[in-house]
Amino acid sequence: MKQKFIIFIAALSILGSTLVSCDADKVDNLYTFTDKMLGQYLRDTTEYSEFVRLLDTTKVIGLLNSYGSYTVFAPGNDAMHEFYALKGKNSLADFSLDSLRLIAYDHIINGSTITYNYFNDGRLGEMTMSDRYISISFVEGKIGFVNKTSEILSKDILVHNGVIHQISEVINPTNSGIVEAISKDSSFTIFYEALMATALAEKLLKDKDDGYDPDDYKDLISTPKEQNQWFYHEIPTARKYGFTVLMESDETMRANNINNIDDLKAFAASVYDDIYPEDAGISDIKDRHNSLNRFIAYHIIEKQLSYTRFIDAYATEHMIDNRDMYEYIETLCPNTLMEVKKDRLANKTNLINFIPESGRVINISDVNFDRDATNGVYHEIDGMLVYDREVDNMLSGKRLRFDSSSFFAELTNNNMRGRGTFKSASQQNLHFQIPRGYIERIKASEQTVVGYLCGYDKFQNYQGDEIFLNASAGKLYDFEILTPPIPAGTYEVRFGYLTNGKRGVAQLYFDGIPCGVPLNLNKSATDNGYQVPGSIPEDPDGFENDKIMRNQGYMKGPACYKVPVPGWTSGANARYSNSVLRRILGTFTFTEAGHHTFTVKGLSGGEFMFDYMEFVPTSAIETEDIY
Amino acid sequence: MKNIFKTSMTRVTVLLTALLFGLAFMSSCVDENPYDDNEPEWLGSSIYNYLQSAGQYSYYVRMIEDLGYKEVLSLTGSKTLFVAKDSAFVEFFKSNQWGVKTYEELTTAQKRMLFKFSMINNAYILKRLANYNSGGSLYEGTAMRQMTELQALDTLPRLSGEQLPSSEFWNSRRDNGMYLLRDNTDYPTVFFTREFLAKYGISNDDLEMMLNIKNRGADDVYIFNNKIIERDITCKNGYIHVMQSVLIPPTNMAQYIHDNPNTKIFSKLLDRFCVPVYDEAKTLQYKSLNPSFTDSIFTKRYLASRGGTTTLPSGKTSPNLLSFDPGWNSYSTTAVEADMAAMFVPTDDAMINYFNSGIGAILKERFGSWDSVPDEIILPFLKRHMRTSFIESVPSKFDKMIDAENYSLPVTKSHVEGSYTAVNGQVFVTNSVYPPVDYISVYSPILLSRNSKIMNWAINISETSVDGTRFAFYKLYLNSLVSRYSVFIPTDEYFSSYIDPIAYGQDVQGMLKFWYNDLTNAVNATAYSYNKTLGEVGDSVAVITDAGFIKNRLWNILDSHIVIGDVETGKGYYITKANDIIQVSGAGSSMVVKGGGDIDFGTQSNVVNFFDQYNGKTYFLDKPVQPALKSVYKALSDNPAYEKFFELLSGVPESSVNQIFATQGVDSRIRFFNAFRYTIYVPTNDAVDQAITEGRIKTWSEINNISDAELRTAEINKMVRFLKYHFQDNAVFFGQSVNGYYQSATIKDDNSKTLFGTARTKYLKIGVNGTASTMTLSVDAKEGTPAITANVLSGNGYYNNVVVKDYIFGRLPSAYKNVDGTGPTTGVAFSTSLVTTSASAVIHQIDKFLTFE
């Protein structure tokens, strides 16, 4: 037992040293370890007696005394009593059992032992048993805070089946939907009025798909975790919707001479009547093409994006850390994108629609962000967020690279995308088997199984993760994917994938147009003319090889990501890997901004890996970099 | 009777066991347990007792007694019975497929069929009927079949020779007939529960179309098309469900198709793929029950990749396998319970119509009758009509059906004339035929022709991916109906004059004749000596059977004979899949095709027949198209008109990494060429002199005399960049309409702005403007530089549209022995030689040098 304990501590130490380091102002990492079960530890610690009473009453204590992995944010007795008072109650007995169960669940993460090392500013990747996110923040001199106000008084109390962090306040997440939450926030009255007046609030009411039952799809799991393979299958536990609203405060509005909704209408018209002159005459603000409607809609994203999930969560170890990152997010404003930039050199993140020439940018407030709601989150922004000509020009003049998982809101809203990188040394990778019809923008044949593979340190994938489609033995994959909206223009369209010799032969289509003849995707990059840059003396940078590959319809992988743990593939970055390819689908002219379809029909057995997609304006190809 | 248990067999068994234990061991206890001495009232009696006492199952009870199942159904076991009341039997005796009028007329075999097919060897309430276990997991609501007690040996017919299938495999039994099981697996029953139908989106309309089930209530359960009218009668040893009608076991799909008078043609085609298999186990089992039996029992099995057998009576593996055995009662892909198969079977009228019109007429023209269509050609036709999943083949999903090659199957509801639910699948009898893509694509003439066996063999060679998936890429490629091809096929009798490119670079050149070896069902090659100077073919010097060699050469030939798109556009020159340049004149059967080699040798390939297919045209040729065998190096070095430019190209000091030529292929190749097609602009000798005179470049001797190594290197690089700017990606031809910018082979290494906007690290471009009689080039000079142009020269004494080809071989030709076995002692066998890749180019002579400076 002692030996196991030492190994355990050693493992923790190693793990701790390899994980992304916490903010500099966090206090030292010291673990407290007890060999008790979590429930027992709490019971034996008088300070938690009221919390234990809650756990007893709700019968959750039994769970915490069972084997598994749990993270508990435990409020002390004072915190519990303060909570009763806050709610106008005297004791636990004054709450309904359902309410108590929800309170208990709010404090427990089932399935993961999340030590302090894993805490980063923003939401934790794992959700509580009540299906809510826990948000972590740091203040100098303090260990940290949960959901901004509940201080972490003591961290990393390790027990046999998990970890406890003592907190100063009972976690009390809002039970309001995103619209109700905004309505209660007095900082955004002008925006809220417009949100209601445009009827866009009605778009934000969905919570989850009640018709979805994961039990219906358990036969999709062929590799359960218990098999101890390098990966395991899971089915999404729910099909939730999620929303993000970015809002200018009344103060910011006023700074822009907007004092009421009429001013806002005028402002919106000045922007959107210019870029959409054909709609300038639409006065019905509920019309999706009206300028005010577009203004508000451009602030709404049908994904639940906490502060770190705009872009930081995708800056996995795969991403070369001196290369800027860009994320393109569809908004509710018809056929528009929003760019989010992570500027490595300036150490800035969440730069929205940054225009290099003018320096114009919108930032998310660093104090008023991650405002929680049951079906979403909202953030304050520091300037007037618009999709105007300048933004349109910026977006339609540069390479737009989309991680494949960014196409699908369901992956974000159900806590699949953005879970960081699973470590091959200590973890099995998580593969979600996605039921047919679960993702609205993937139409797959009955034979096709859609998978989402979370980031894994042995993958050489852009942002670590991938969409994976395959068919059972003797069958063929066949699917169609709807892309996010792309601005009008003429683009070279490419998709990126990792070769492994078993991708099959397939016919690719873009917008229903065959992209040439059937492709043998089983071929390695080398079979398609790839040479490692530097391996040919007269072509030290591989540019001549780039030309050769483009003549064949391929490109090397971009130099902006790598495989963190080489083995399955190697190379300093994807450009230096003979396993990574970009296939040029062709050049297409989009007469107007809109969505497009990428269709793949397998012609031989195999699996299809879809890592990312690029839309490169033909005018930008000449000056395109290797990243 | 009340429905007490919520689960089926398990709980019943456990409960009964518990009760038995209770009765056996607790009788001495004196307590108040009411079940100590009495069974619970709700448990009912045994199945047999219940049926007997109910008074309306006398026929069924008589069967139980006659077949010796009284004890079984009185005492033990967990059974589910689907029984019929006497009233249902009365209806049965009025009309049935056996013509039996009274109970007494039923044979024992018939009684066994009626009784055992109505019994499942587990206890199921209807709510759990659609559950099953597989691989340790419980699958709920997803079953549509369960195995019954009816076994293969319960129906053992002896067939006369006339009743046996007509294929040669059965001839040895034609005189005496044989005991033949239609299948040696047990019979499953097929049922439709609400859970199953909902799970897979199968509608009432589907059921009506397939089984004539009308007005199905939401909770109704059907066994085939027979409704359960009373359910979940709980007995000690199982459950009873009462059927609306007597449950008669259907047959399997193969037998139904065989018995159907309207599907004889299809059935006969199908039966080509069935063989008699001696069934030792069944023979012994039958003998043990019937000691007087001295004969042998065979099973009819289909040659199939799923179920059936893959072995011919000869012991050899069959090269032709159906997707599955259509006679396999217990057909399954994962679990018997989960699904069954389906087949779309055209009526005889549909088959005849197809054979007499449209695409089918090609078959008739080629083979005369369905019976004469060879097995390997009829196989894809049959497979296209066979579906591995019933669930994916119900009428509401017709429009989503794809075949095994991912091509849609254009079945509509209006095609369906009849439907039959067999124990192993659904048969849809159709008034339409669904020919495979093989029959309609550009591949079709190759498949169906008598004299294209060589190319057909090459097209069907399979590769294996890393995960073991086998795929014949060329077949998939040519069958792509969304692409358009022109395919040239030298037919077998003309496949005799292929000049091997590797041998062409050796001391002994060789010409290959490819031929189909009917004994081995493979292509071989006979090599003849060939004198490239005289163009004469000598004696045969070797026969090559090495599969790797044959595949390598035939795939290279295939690539040189496929053009993506049409070749009758009048452009004159086209690029093949191999990046070869071919010259095409004429159209249809008057077409003439020349490869680069043909142009050099004055030969040509004539189209002798052509076929207009769904995705392009297939042209049969009287000779393989001979690609160029002359390399860029050879073409430039041999022609005095190119002399000065060639001197510059070949003068790059050996110390420099920036060489133009590399020793490879037939002699040398352009080092920076890859598997693509290029254009080379060769300035006249005067133009080269002008470049030197103008100081644009130095001569090699001037450069080599520069003592400062750095300066010398800089001058070498400058010269190489100058030379490479005359090499352009993409082949453009004099006489064609061209207007565009093409990348040269010279990289831009600074940030200066150029006329064509080329960025640093990208390749400087060449502007090309061509008409029917001119071709003008413009250069990518720095912005502000006066426009400089050059012209492609034409007319007497000038050379344009010279087609050349640079090969890369597995090794240098000198590393192989000659085709006749002579050659270097260290050389490896010629049959191991491989053509790796190649690049083609067209050379034009121009009046000025090209410079971007």
GROMACS .gro file of N, CA and C in nm, chain A residues 123 243-244 301 303-310 314 329 370 377 379 412-413:
model
   57
  123ARG      N    1  -1.353   2.854  -1.743
  123ARG     CA    2  -1.430   2.736  -1.707
  123ARG      C    3  -1.345   2.610  -1.710
  243PHE      N    4  -2.569   2.918  -2.615
  243PHE     CA    5  -2.562   3.050  -2.679
  243PHE      C    6  -2.458   3.137  -2.609
  244THR      N    7  -2.406   3.225  -2.688
  244THR     CA    8  -2.316   3.326  -2.633
  244THR      C    9  -2.364   3.461  -2.684
  301ILE      N   10  -2.399   3.413  -3.080
  301ILE     CA   11  -2.336   3.292  -3.136
  301ILE      C   12  -2.413   3.173  -3.082
  303LYS      N   13  -2.333   2.898  -2.996
  303LYS     CA   14  -2.244   2.808  -2.923
  303LYS      C   15  -2.224   2.869  -2.785
  304GLN      N   16  -2.209   2.784  -2.688
  304GLN     CA   17  -2.182   2.837  -2.555
  304GLN      C   18  -2.030   2.853  -2.540
  305LEU      N   19  -1.986   2.976  -2.552
  305LEU     CA   20  -1.843   3.004  -2.550
  305LEU      C   21  -1.807   3.084  -2.427
  306SER      N   22  -1.752   3.014  -2.331
  306SER     CA   23  -1.698   3.088  -2.219
  306SER      C   24  -1.570   3.156  -2.266
  307TYR      N   25  -1.513   3.236  -2.181
  307TYR     CA   26  -1.401   3.320  -2.222
  307TYR      C   27  -1.290   3.238  -2.287
  308THR      N   28  -1.262   3.124  -2.228
  308THR     CA   29  -1.149   3.044  -2.279
  308THR      C   30  -1.185   2.961  -2.401
  309ARG      N   31  -1.312   2.953  -2.430
  309ARG     CA   32  -1.350   2.867  -2.543
  309ARG      C   33  -1.371   2.942  -2.674
  310PHE      N   34  -1.340   3.069  -2.670
  310PHE     CA   35  -1.337   3.139  -2.799
  310PHE      C   36  -1.217   3.088  -2.879
  314TYR      N   37  -0.834   2.593  -2.761
  314TYR     CA   38  -0.789   2.517  -2.878
  314TYR      C   39  -0.639   2.536  -2.902
  329ILE      N   40  -1.592   3.227  -3.627
  329ILE     CA   41  -1.715   3.186  -3.559
  329ILE      C   42  -1.835   3.245  -3.633
  370ASP      N   43  -1.790   3.579  -1.880
  370ASP     CA   44  -1.837   3.449  -1.830
  370ASP      C   45  -1.958   3.462  -1.738
  377VAL      N   46  -2.394   3.184  -2.204
  377VAL     CA   47  -2.303   3.269  -2.129
  377VAL      C   48  -2.299   3.404  -2.202
  379HIS      N   49  -2.093   3.800  -2.228
  379HIS     CA   50  -1.972   3.876  -2.196
  379HIS      C   51  -1.992   4.021  -2.238
  412THR      N   52  -1.940   2.186  -2.929
  412THR     CA   53  -1.908   2.286  -2.826
  412THR      C   54  -2.012   2.284  -2.715
  413ASN      N   55  -2.136   2.279  -2.753
  413ASN     CA   56  -2.243   2.291  -2.654
  413ASN      C   57  -2.257   2.169  -2.565
   0.00000   0.00000   0.00000
